[in-house]
Amino acid sequence: MDKEEHESRCEQCIIRQFNALRAMSKEELKKVSDSKTTRKIKKGESIFEEGEKLNGVFCVRNGVSKLSKLSANGKDQIVKLATKGEVMGQRSIIAEEHSNLSAVAINDMEVCYIPKESIVHTLKSNPDFTVEVLRHMAHDLREADDVIVNMSQKTVKQRVAEAFLYLKNNFGEDKDGFLLLTLSREDIANVVGTATESCIRIISEFRKKGFLKTSGKRIGIADERRLQDLVEGF
């Protein structure tokens, strides 16, 4: 077994420390590793579609995926950004339902596909794993509650400001102070639940006020304190 193959084994993968797989025994991890396949997903490619029947889950090794739902007016609402260590599709597998969301790669990704048999068998035999899965699903539910509250109680400008602060705090900046994760203006609009045109106008306004700085498609936070004050209603 070469070094790369050894490190791709679930037993050796540090990514599992970020999700419910950490509660599996060595023997269970070995079974998962023997059954999984690793896939490289190019930026913009679909991982799975809304309404699709999933026969397994996807564990993110590298890259970022946007999880979105198509609304009645044909517009995507991004409900979550799935990053390194996240497991996508587990709710559908456990509930035995078709996927409620679609997943598309925001940048080049590497994901591990784990057939549902490995997950379902361990759910039935390992209570520690079951608790970990429930804990992660409860966290997702809390995040969904926060999104609902934000949509109803915060203005579009506050939500845009909050989105940029989230991108900085969770993905960081480069040496020039630009966000490392570059979302398109359309994706930012779909995160906050507004029209792309409105989002573009707000970003332009924030740039003129000195809240943000731009360079081509890149965006950076120029005045974090004033953005935070806006989010908090000051």
Short mmCIF file of C-alpha atoms in Angstrom, two decimals:
data_model
loop_
_atom_site.label_atom_id
_atom_site.label_comp_id
_atom_site.label_asym_id
_atom_site.label_seq_id
_atom_site.Cartn_x
_atom_site.Cartn_y
_atom_site.Cartn_z
CA MET A 1 0.00 0.00 0.00
CA ASP A 2 1.57 3.33 -1.06
CA LYS A 3 1.53 6.48 1.08
CA GLU A 4 -1.38 8.13 -0.76
CA GLU A 5 -3.53 5.00 -0.57
CA HIS A 6 -2.68 4.60 3.13
CA GLU A 7 -3.74 8.19 3.92
CA SER A 8 -7.00 7.78 1.99
CA ARG A 9 -8.09 4.96 4.30
CA CYS A 10 -10.90 6.00 6.67
CA GLU A 11 -8.87 4.64 9.60
CA GLN A 12 -6.06 7.12 8.83
CA CYS A 13 -8.16 10.07 7.57
CA ILE A 14 -8.15 13.05 9.95
CA ILE A 15 -11.31 14.37 8.25
CA ARG A 16 -13.40 11.86 10.19
CA GLN A 17 -12.62 13.78 13.40
CA PHE A 18 -15.02 16.48 12.13
CA ASN A 19 -18.03 14.21 11.64
CA ALA A 20 -19.89 11.22 13.07
CA LEU A 21 -17.41 8.71 11.61
CA ARG A 22 -15.17 9.39 14.61
CA ALA A 23 -17.54 7.28 16.72
CA MET A 24 -16.97 4.19 14.57
CA SER A 25 -14.76 1.36 15.74
CA LYS A 26 -11.61 0.46 13.79
CA GLU A 27 -13.36 -2.56 12.34
CA GLU A 28 -16.36 -0.45 11.25
CA LEU A 29 -14.05 2.15 9.70
CA LYS A 30 -12.24 -0.60 7.82
CA LYS A 31 -15.54 -1.83 6.35
CA VAL A 32 -16.46 1.73 5.32
CA SER A 33 -13.03 2.27 3.78
CA ASP A 34 -13.25 -0.99 1.82
CA SER A 35 -16.64 0.00 0.38
CA LYS A 36 -16.11 3.71 -0.32
CA THR A 37 -14.93 5.34 -3.53
CA THR A 38 -13.11 8.66 -3.82
CA ARG A 39 -14.28 11.11 -6.47
CA LYS A 40 -12.82 14.34 -7.80
CA ILE A 41 -15.51 16.94 -8.58
CA LYS A 42 -14.71 19.94 -10.78
CA LYS A 43 -15.90 23.45 -9.91
CA GLY A 44 -19.51 23.86 -11.05
CA GLU A 45 -20.22 20.14 -11.30
CA SER A 46 -23.23 18.59 -9.58
CA ILE A 47 -22.70 16.02 -6.83
CA PHE A 48 -26.38 15.18 -6.50
CA GLU A 49 -29.70 16.75 -7.51
CA GLU A 50 -32.77 17.73 -5.53
CA GLY A 51 -35.27 14.87 -5.70
CA GLU A 52 -32.58 12.28 -6.43
CA LYS A 53 -32.63 8.94 -4.63
CA LEU A 54 -29.31 8.69 -2.82
CA ASN A 55 -27.75 5.29 -2.24
CA GLY A 56 -24.98 6.63 -0.07
CA VAL A 57 -23.48 9.69 1.60
CA PHE A 58 -20.67 12.02 0.54
CA CYS A 59 -17.85 12.94 2.92
CA VAL A 60 -15.99 16.11 1.88
CA ARG A 61 -12.20 15.65 1.91
CA ASN A 62 -11.38 18.94 0.15
CA GLY A 63 -13.25 21.87 -1.35
CA VAL A 64 -16.65 23.48 -0.76
CA SER A 65 -20.13 22.55 -1.98
CA LYS A 66 -23.27 24.67 -1.98
CA LEU A 67 -26.43 22.90 -0.84
CA SER A 68 -29.50 24.56 -2.30
CA LYS A 69 -33.22 24.15 -2.81
CA LEU A 70 -35.18 25.30 -5.84
CA SER A 71 -38.03 27.62 -4.90
CA ALA A 72 -41.42 27.85 -6.63
CA ASN A 73 -40.24 30.83 -8.71
CA GLY A 74 -37.31 28.84 -10.09
CA LYS A 75 -34.64 30.53 -7.96
CA ASP A 76 -32.08 28.62 -5.92
CA GLN A 77 -31.90 29.25 -2.18
CA ILE A 78 -28.52 28.24 -0.79
CA VAL A 79 -29.14 26.82 2.68
CA LYS A 80 -25.64 25.64 3.57
CA LEU A 81 -22.01 25.56 2.46
CA ALA A 82 -20.54 22.09 3.06
CA THR A 83 -16.80 22.12 3.76
CA LYS A 84 -14.00 19.74 4.70
CA GLY A 85 -15.26 17.06 7.07
CA GLU A 86 -18.97 17.55 6.33
CA VAL A 87 -21.14 14.57 5.40
CA MET A 88 -23.78 15.29 2.75
CA GLY A 89 -26.90 13.22 2.22
CA GLN A 90 -27.13 11.55 5.62
CA ARG A 91 -30.62 12.92 6.36
CA SER A 92 -31.98 11.41 3.14
CA ILE A 93 -30.41 8.03 3.88
CA ILE A 94 -31.68 7.89 7.46
CA ALA A 95 -35.18 9.14 6.58
CA GLU A 96 -35.25 6.94 3.45
CA GLU A 97 -36.39 9.94 1.41
CA HIS A 98 -35.28 11.45 -1.86
CA SER A 99 -32.82 14.31 -1.46
CA ASN A 100 -34.39 17.59 -0.38
CA LEU A 101 -31.42 19.59 -1.67
CA SER A 102 -28.99 19.68 -4.55
CA ALA A 103 -25.21 19.86 -4.11
CA VAL A 104 -22.88 21.67 -6.54
CA ALA A 105 -19.12 22.19 -6.18
CA ILE A 106 -18.13 25.83 -5.63
CA ASN A 107 -14.49 24.96 -6.25
CA ASP A 108 -12.62 21.78 -7.16
CA MET A 109 -13.51 19.10 -4.63
CA GLU A 110 -12.51 15.67 -3.47
CA VAL A 111 -15.30 13.64 -1.87
CA CYS A 112 -15.63 10.09 -0.58
CA TYR A 113 -18.82 8.26 -1.52
CA ILE A 114 -19.90 5.79 1.18
CA PRO A 115 -22.68 3.31 0.28
CA LYS A 116 -25.66 3.53 2.62
CA GLU A 117 -25.31 -0.10 3.79
CA SER A 118 -22.19 0.80 5.77
CA ILE A 119 -23.94 3.73 7.45
CA VAL A 120 -27.28 2.00 8.18
CA HIS A 121 -25.62 -1.15 9.56
CA THR A 122 -23.47 0.90 11.96
CA LEU A 123 -26.48 3.00 13.03
CA LYS A 124 -28.17 -0.21 14.17
CA SER A 125 -25.14 -1.71 15.90
CA ASN A 126 -23.21 1.25 17.37
CA PRO A 127 -25.18 3.60 19.67
CA ASP A 128 -22.23 6.01 19.95
CA PHE A 129 -22.30 6.50 16.18
CA THR A 130 -26.09 6.99 16.27
CA VAL A 131 -25.74 9.73 18.91
CA GLU A 132 -23.02 11.46 16.85
CA VAL A 133 -25.22 11.43 13.74
CA LEU A 134 -28.13 12.87 15.75
CA ARG A 135 -25.85 15.55 17.19
CA HIS A 136 -24.73 16.67 13.72
CA MET A 137 -28.29 16.63 12.37
CA ALA A 138 -29.44 18.69 15.38
CA HIS A 139 -26.68 21.21 14.58
CA ASP A 140 -27.92 21.43 10.98
CA LEU A 141 -31.47 21.97 12.26
CA ARG A 142 -30.30 24.81 14.52
CA GLU A 143 -28.52 26.44 11.56
CA ALA A 144 -31.72 26.12 9.52
CA ASP A 145 -33.66 27.83 12.33
CA ASP A 146 -31.12 30.68 12.31
CA VAL A 147 -31.57 31.11 8.55
CA ILE A 148 -35.36 31.36 8.97
CA VAL A 149 -35.00 34.01 11.70
CA ASN A 150 -32.48 36.00 9.66
CA MET A 151 -34.77 35.98 6.62
CA SER A 152 -37.70 37.32 8.63
CA GLN A 153 -36.00 39.78 10.98
CA LYS A 154 -32.96 41.18 9.17
CA THR A 155 -32.83 43.46 6.16
CA VAL A 156 -31.19 42.36 2.91
CA LYS A 157 -28.25 44.70 3.63
CA GLN A 158 -27.77 43.12 7.06
CA ARG A 159 -27.85 39.62 5.54
CA VAL A 160 -25.31 40.55 2.86
CA ALA A 161 -23.00 42.03 5.50
CA GLU A 162 -23.42 38.91 7.64
CA ALA A 163 -22.62 36.67 4.65
CA PHE A 164 -19.26 38.40 4.10
CA LEU A 165 -18.38 38.16 7.79
CA TYR A 166 -19.26 34.46 7.69
CA LEU A 167 -16.99 33.91 4.66
CA LYS A 168 -14.10 35.65 6.39
CA ASN A 169 -14.53 33.89 9.74
CA ASN A 170 -14.97 30.42 8.24
CA PHE A 171 -12.68 30.46 5.19
CA GLY A 172 -10.17 33.23 5.87
CA GLU A 173 -8.36 35.80 3.75
CA ASP A 174 -5.32 35.84 1.48
CA LYS A 175 -2.22 37.98 2.13
CA ASP A 176 -3.89 40.92 0.35
CA GLY A 177 -6.97 40.80 2.56
CA PHE A 178 -9.33 39.26 -0.03
CA LEU A 179 -11.66 36.40 0.90
CA LEU A 180 -10.18 32.99 0.14
CA LEU A 181 -13.58 31.58 -0.86
CA THR A 182 -14.86 33.58 -3.81
CA LEU A 183 -18.60 33.29 -4.33
CA SER A 184 -20.24 34.68 -7.43
CA ARG A 185 -22.60 37.63 -6.97
CA GLU A 186 -25.44 35.25 -7.85
CA ASP A 187 -24.37 32.76 -5.16
CA ILE A 188 -24.18 35.52 -2.54
CA ALA A 189 -27.69 36.61 -3.56
CA ASN A 190 -28.87 33.00 -3.25
CA VAL A 191 -27.35 32.73 0.23
CA VAL A 192 -29.16 35.83 1.52
CA GLY A 193 -32.37 35.30 -0.45
CA THR A 194 -32.48 38.31 -2.76
CA ALA A 195 -32.24 39.13 -6.46
CA THR A 196 -28.76 39.15 -7.99
CA GLU A 197 -29.27 42.74 -9.15
CA SER A 198 -30.05 43.86 -5.58
CA CYS A 199 -26.98 42.06 -4.28
CA ILE A 200 -24.74 43.75 -6.88
CA ARG A 201 -26.14 47.18 -5.88
CA ILE A 202 -25.55 46.49 -2.17
CA ILE A 203 -21.96 45.31 -2.77
CA SER A 204 -21.32 48.47 -4.81
CA GLU A 205 -22.79 50.59 -1.98
CA PHE A 206 -20.65 48.78 0.62
CA ARG A 207 -17.55 49.37 -1.51
CA LYS A 208 -18.30 53.10 -1.83
CA LYS A 209 -18.81 53.36 1.93
CA GLY A 210 -15.49 51.64 2.55
CA PHE A 211 -16.97 48.46 4.07
CA LEU A 212 -15.64 46.23 1.27
CA LYS A 213 -12.88 46.29 -1.32
CA THR A 214 -12.98 44.56 -4.70
CA SER A 215 -10.52 43.49 -7.36
CA GLY A 216 -12.21 41.85 -10.32
CA LYS A 217 -14.27 39.00 -8.90
CA ARG A 218 -12.39 39.06 -5.60
CA ILE A 219 -13.96 40.72 -2.57
CA GLY A 220 -12.35 41.67 0.72
CA ILE A 221 -13.58 43.19 3.97
CA ALA A 222 -12.12 46.66 4.42
CA ASP A 223 -13.93 47.67 7.64
CA GLU A 224 -15.07 44.68 9.68
CA ARG A 225 -16.26 46.80 12.63
CA ARG A 226 -18.70 48.84 10.54
CA LEU A 227 -20.01 45.70 8.82
CA GLN A 228 -20.58 44.09 12.22
CA ASP A 229 -22.33 47.24 13.48
CA LEU A 230 -24.66 47.08 10.45
CA VAL A 231 -25.49 43.42 11.17
CA GLU A 232 -26.30 44.30 14.81
CA GLY A 233 -28.49 47.22 13.79
CA PHE A 234 -26.27 50.13 14.81
#
